Amino acid sequence: MKPREFEELVANYYQSQGYKTELTSYIGDYGVDLIAQKGDERIAVQAKMYGNSSRKVNRKTVMELHGAMTYFKCNKAVIATNGSCMSDAIEVARSLGIEILYLGNNEGNISTESEAKHYNAVIFSEPVSKTMSFDDVWEQYIMPLSGKTISHDGLTNQIIDVDWGGLKKLSSKGRVGKISIEEFKYAYNQLLEHGSVERVLINQHANRCSSVIVLVLSQVPFIGLRDKPKKMLYLKKDIE
């Protein structure tokens, strides 16, 4: 299959989903191979036919597509590939809200989402947890931590008390401190807006309380904690 034929395969996929499609110029496409539109949804699609090579979608491709999406006046961006993605590309895609769509193989057959699981990746879309308010998260998941000890990667904190003013904790060094509920709310809102938030960003706002905020919020079932390449919280997507 030639690259243009793969782009046509991607276009056929979107057409089968009820979208109107338009292939861009093969030369000078500014990083967008296809525009797919249905109603108010306008998608900028970059097609990468890497299935028969050792190449993988990298983070530069993801970041460039994010900019091209704005240039083409689209409100959504998708990378479609028959290959696989580098781990940092997946991280950037999750952070920027860009979907990764795995389509086809060398014979041009369209795969299903189960193939995405094979690559340890998913098609990232709007997290269902966006419907859960911070107040609900605080009441349902954080307040019940009162009296419990939580730990991660050598960091241990005993939660003394949690109320609507904030959280009081005892560190492994025996220091008692209280963190305002507003600090947790800031981190959570960043998660909802971007899909992930780095500890360093939380630290800039929370005045050296980021380690505890990250640790506490990671106790919420739909919030994950990743240590490398940078410590960050991210919204999980249930694909079971």
PDB file of C-alpha atoms in Angstrom, residues 72-157:
ATOM      1  CA  PHE A  72      -7.315  24.272   9.622  1.00  0.00           C
ATOM      2  CA  LYS A  73      -9.974  25.588  12.052  1.00  0.00           C
ATOM      3  CA  CYS A  74     -10.670  22.131  13.458  1.00  0.00           C
ATOM      4  CA  ASN A  75     -11.898  21.336  16.962  1.00  0.00           C
ATOM      5  CA  LYS A  76     -10.386  17.873  17.166  1.00  0.00           C
ATOM      6  CA  ALA A  77      -7.216  16.102  16.028  1.00  0.00           C
ATOM      7  CA  VAL A  78      -6.508  12.434  15.316  1.00  0.00           C
ATOM      8  CA  ILE A  79      -3.385  10.525  14.329  1.00  0.00           C
ATOM      9  CA  ALA A  80      -4.334   7.445  12.304  1.00  0.00           C
ATOM     10  CA  THR A  81      -1.680   4.774  11.889  1.00  0.00           C
ATOM     11  CA  ASN A  82      -1.260   1.123  11.023  1.00  0.00           C
ATOM     12  CA  GLY A  83       1.926   1.053  13.073  1.00  0.00           C
ATOM     13  CA  SER A  84       2.614   1.963  16.674  1.00  0.00           C
ATOM     14  CA  CYS A  85       3.555   4.979  18.775  1.00  0.00           C
ATOM     15  CA  MET A  86       6.476   5.840  20.992  1.00  0.00           C
ATOM     16  CA  SER A  87       5.592   6.074  24.665  1.00  0.00           C
ATOM     17  CA  ASP A  88       6.303   9.802  24.862  1.00  0.00           C
ATOM     18  CA  ALA A  89       4.066  10.391  21.844  1.00  0.00           C
ATOM     19  CA  ILE A  90       1.233   8.671  23.695  1.00  0.00           C
ATOM     20  CA  GLU A  91       1.879  10.837  26.753  1.00  0.00           C
ATOM     21  CA  VAL A  92       1.801  14.038  24.695  1.00  0.00           C
ATOM     22  CA  ALA A  93      -1.333  12.897  22.867  1.00  0.00           C
ATOM     23  CA  ARG A  94      -3.085  12.261  26.162  1.00  0.00           C
ATOM     24  CA  SER A  95      -2.004  15.643  27.495  1.00  0.00           C
ATOM     25  CA  LEU A  96      -3.135  17.545  24.390  1.00  0.00           C
ATOM     26  CA  GLY A  97      -6.363  15.599  23.925  1.00  0.00           C
ATOM     27  CA  ILE A  98      -5.316  14.138  20.569  1.00  0.00           C
ATOM     28  CA  GLU A  99      -6.755  10.750  19.657  1.00  0.00           C
ATOM     29  CA  ILE A 100      -4.630   7.902  18.345  1.00  0.00           C
ATOM     30  CA  LEU A 101      -6.554   5.708  15.944  1.00  0.00           C
ATOM     31  CA  TYR A 102      -5.088   2.338  14.929  1.00  0.00           C
ATOM     32  CA  LEU A 103      -6.356   1.318  11.499  1.00  0.00           C
ATOM     33  CA  GLY A 104      -5.437  -1.557   9.287  1.00  0.00           C
ATOM     34  CA  ASN A 105      -2.437  -3.658   8.524  1.00  0.00           C
ATOM     35  CA  ASN A 106      -0.348  -4.185   5.418  1.00  0.00           C
ATOM     36  CA  GLU A 107      -3.309  -5.707   3.607  1.00  0.00           C
ATOM     37  CA  GLY A 108      -5.437  -2.649   4.299  1.00  0.00           C
ATOM     38  CA  ASN A 109      -7.859  -4.280   6.718  1.00  0.00           C
ATOM     39  CA  ILE A 110      -9.373  -2.039   9.367  1.00  0.00           C
ATOM     40  CA  SER A 111      -8.654  -3.189  12.877  1.00  0.00           C
ATOM     41  CA  THR A 112     -10.746  -2.743  15.987  1.00  0.00           C
ATOM     42  CA  GLU A 113      -9.953  -1.146  19.330  1.00  0.00           C
ATOM     43  CA  SER A 114      -8.624  -4.510  20.511  1.00  0.00           C
ATOM     44  CA  GLU A 115      -5.599  -3.929  18.309  1.00  0.00           C
ATOM     45  CA  ALA A 116      -4.988  -0.708  20.191  1.00  0.00           C
ATOM     46  CA  LYS A 117      -4.834  -2.743  23.402  1.00  0.00           C
ATOM     47  CA  HIS A 118      -2.144  -4.892  21.774  1.00  0.00           C
ATOM     48  CA  TYR A 119       0.006  -1.783  21.469  1.00  0.00           C
ATOM     49  CA  ASN A 120      -0.667  -0.870  25.126  1.00  0.00           C
ATOM     50  CA  ALA A 121      -2.484   2.225  23.922  1.00  0.00           C
ATOM     51  CA  VAL A 122      -6.053   3.380  23.548  1.00  0.00           C
ATOM     52  CA  ILE A 123      -8.053   5.724  21.407  1.00  0.00           C
ATOM     53  CA  PHE A 124      -8.073   8.716  23.712  1.00  0.00           C
ATOM     54  CA  SER A 125     -11.353  10.541  23.928  1.00  0.00           C
ATOM     55  CA  GLU A 126     -13.295  12.719  26.338  1.00  0.00           C
ATOM     56  CA  PRO A 127     -12.788  11.220  29.822  1.00  0.00           C
ATOM     57  CA  VAL A 128     -16.064  10.191  31.415  1.00  0.00           C
ATOM     58  CA  SER A 129     -14.755  11.530  34.718  1.00  0.00           C
ATOM     59  CA  LYS A 130     -15.229  15.068  33.388  1.00  0.00           C
ATOM     60  CA  THR A 131     -18.828  14.755  34.516  1.00  0.00           C
ATOM     61  CA  MET A 132     -17.726  14.348  38.154  1.00  0.00           C
ATOM     62  CA  SER A 133     -17.390  17.625  40.013  1.00  0.00           C
ATOM     63  CA  PHE A 134     -14.514  18.331  42.368  1.00  0.00           C
ATOM     64  CA  ASP A 135     -16.906  18.517  45.326  1.00  0.00           C
ATOM     65  CA  ASP A 136     -18.177  15.010  44.528  1.00  0.00           C
ATOM     66  CA  VAL A 137     -14.606  13.695  44.214  1.00  0.00           C
ATOM     67  CA  TRP A 138     -13.654  15.307  47.516  1.00  0.00           C
ATOM     68  CA  GLU A 139     -16.657  13.908  49.363  1.00  0.00           C
ATOM     69  CA  GLN A 140     -16.631  10.439  47.792  1.00  0.00           C
ATOM     70  CA  TYR A 141     -12.909   9.656  47.590  1.00  0.00           C
ATOM     71  CA  ILE A 142     -10.819  12.117  49.604  1.00  0.00           C
ATOM     72  CA  MET A 143     -12.761  12.583  52.847  1.00  0.00           C
ATOM     73  CA  PRO A 144     -12.856   8.799  53.490  1.00  0.00           C
ATOM     74  CA  LEU A 145      -9.016   8.868  53.602  1.00  0.00           C
ATOM     75  CA  SER A 146      -9.195  10.473  57.068  1.00  0.00           C
ATOM     76  CA  GLY A 147      -7.295   8.276  59.550  1.00  0.00           C
ATOM     77  CA  LYS A 148      -5.551   6.275  56.808  1.00  0.00           C
ATOM     78  CA  THR A 149      -1.900   6.086  55.781  1.00  0.00           C
ATOM     79  CA  ILE A 150      -1.037   6.358  52.101  1.00  0.00           C
ATOM     80  CA  SER A 151       2.327   5.891  50.425  1.00  0.00           C
ATOM     81  CA  HIS A 152       4.038   5.799  47.039  1.00  0.00           C
ATOM     82  CA  ASP A 153       7.675   5.460  46.015  1.00  0.00           C
ATOM     83  CA  GLY A 154       8.989   5.888  49.557  1.00  0.00           C
ATOM     84  CA  LEU A 155       6.709   8.822  50.366  1.00  0.00           C
ATOM     85  CA  THR A 156       4.354   8.104  53.281  1.00  0.00           C
ATOM     86  CA  ASN A 157       1.731  10.360  54.838  1.00  0.00           C
TER      87      ASN A 157
END
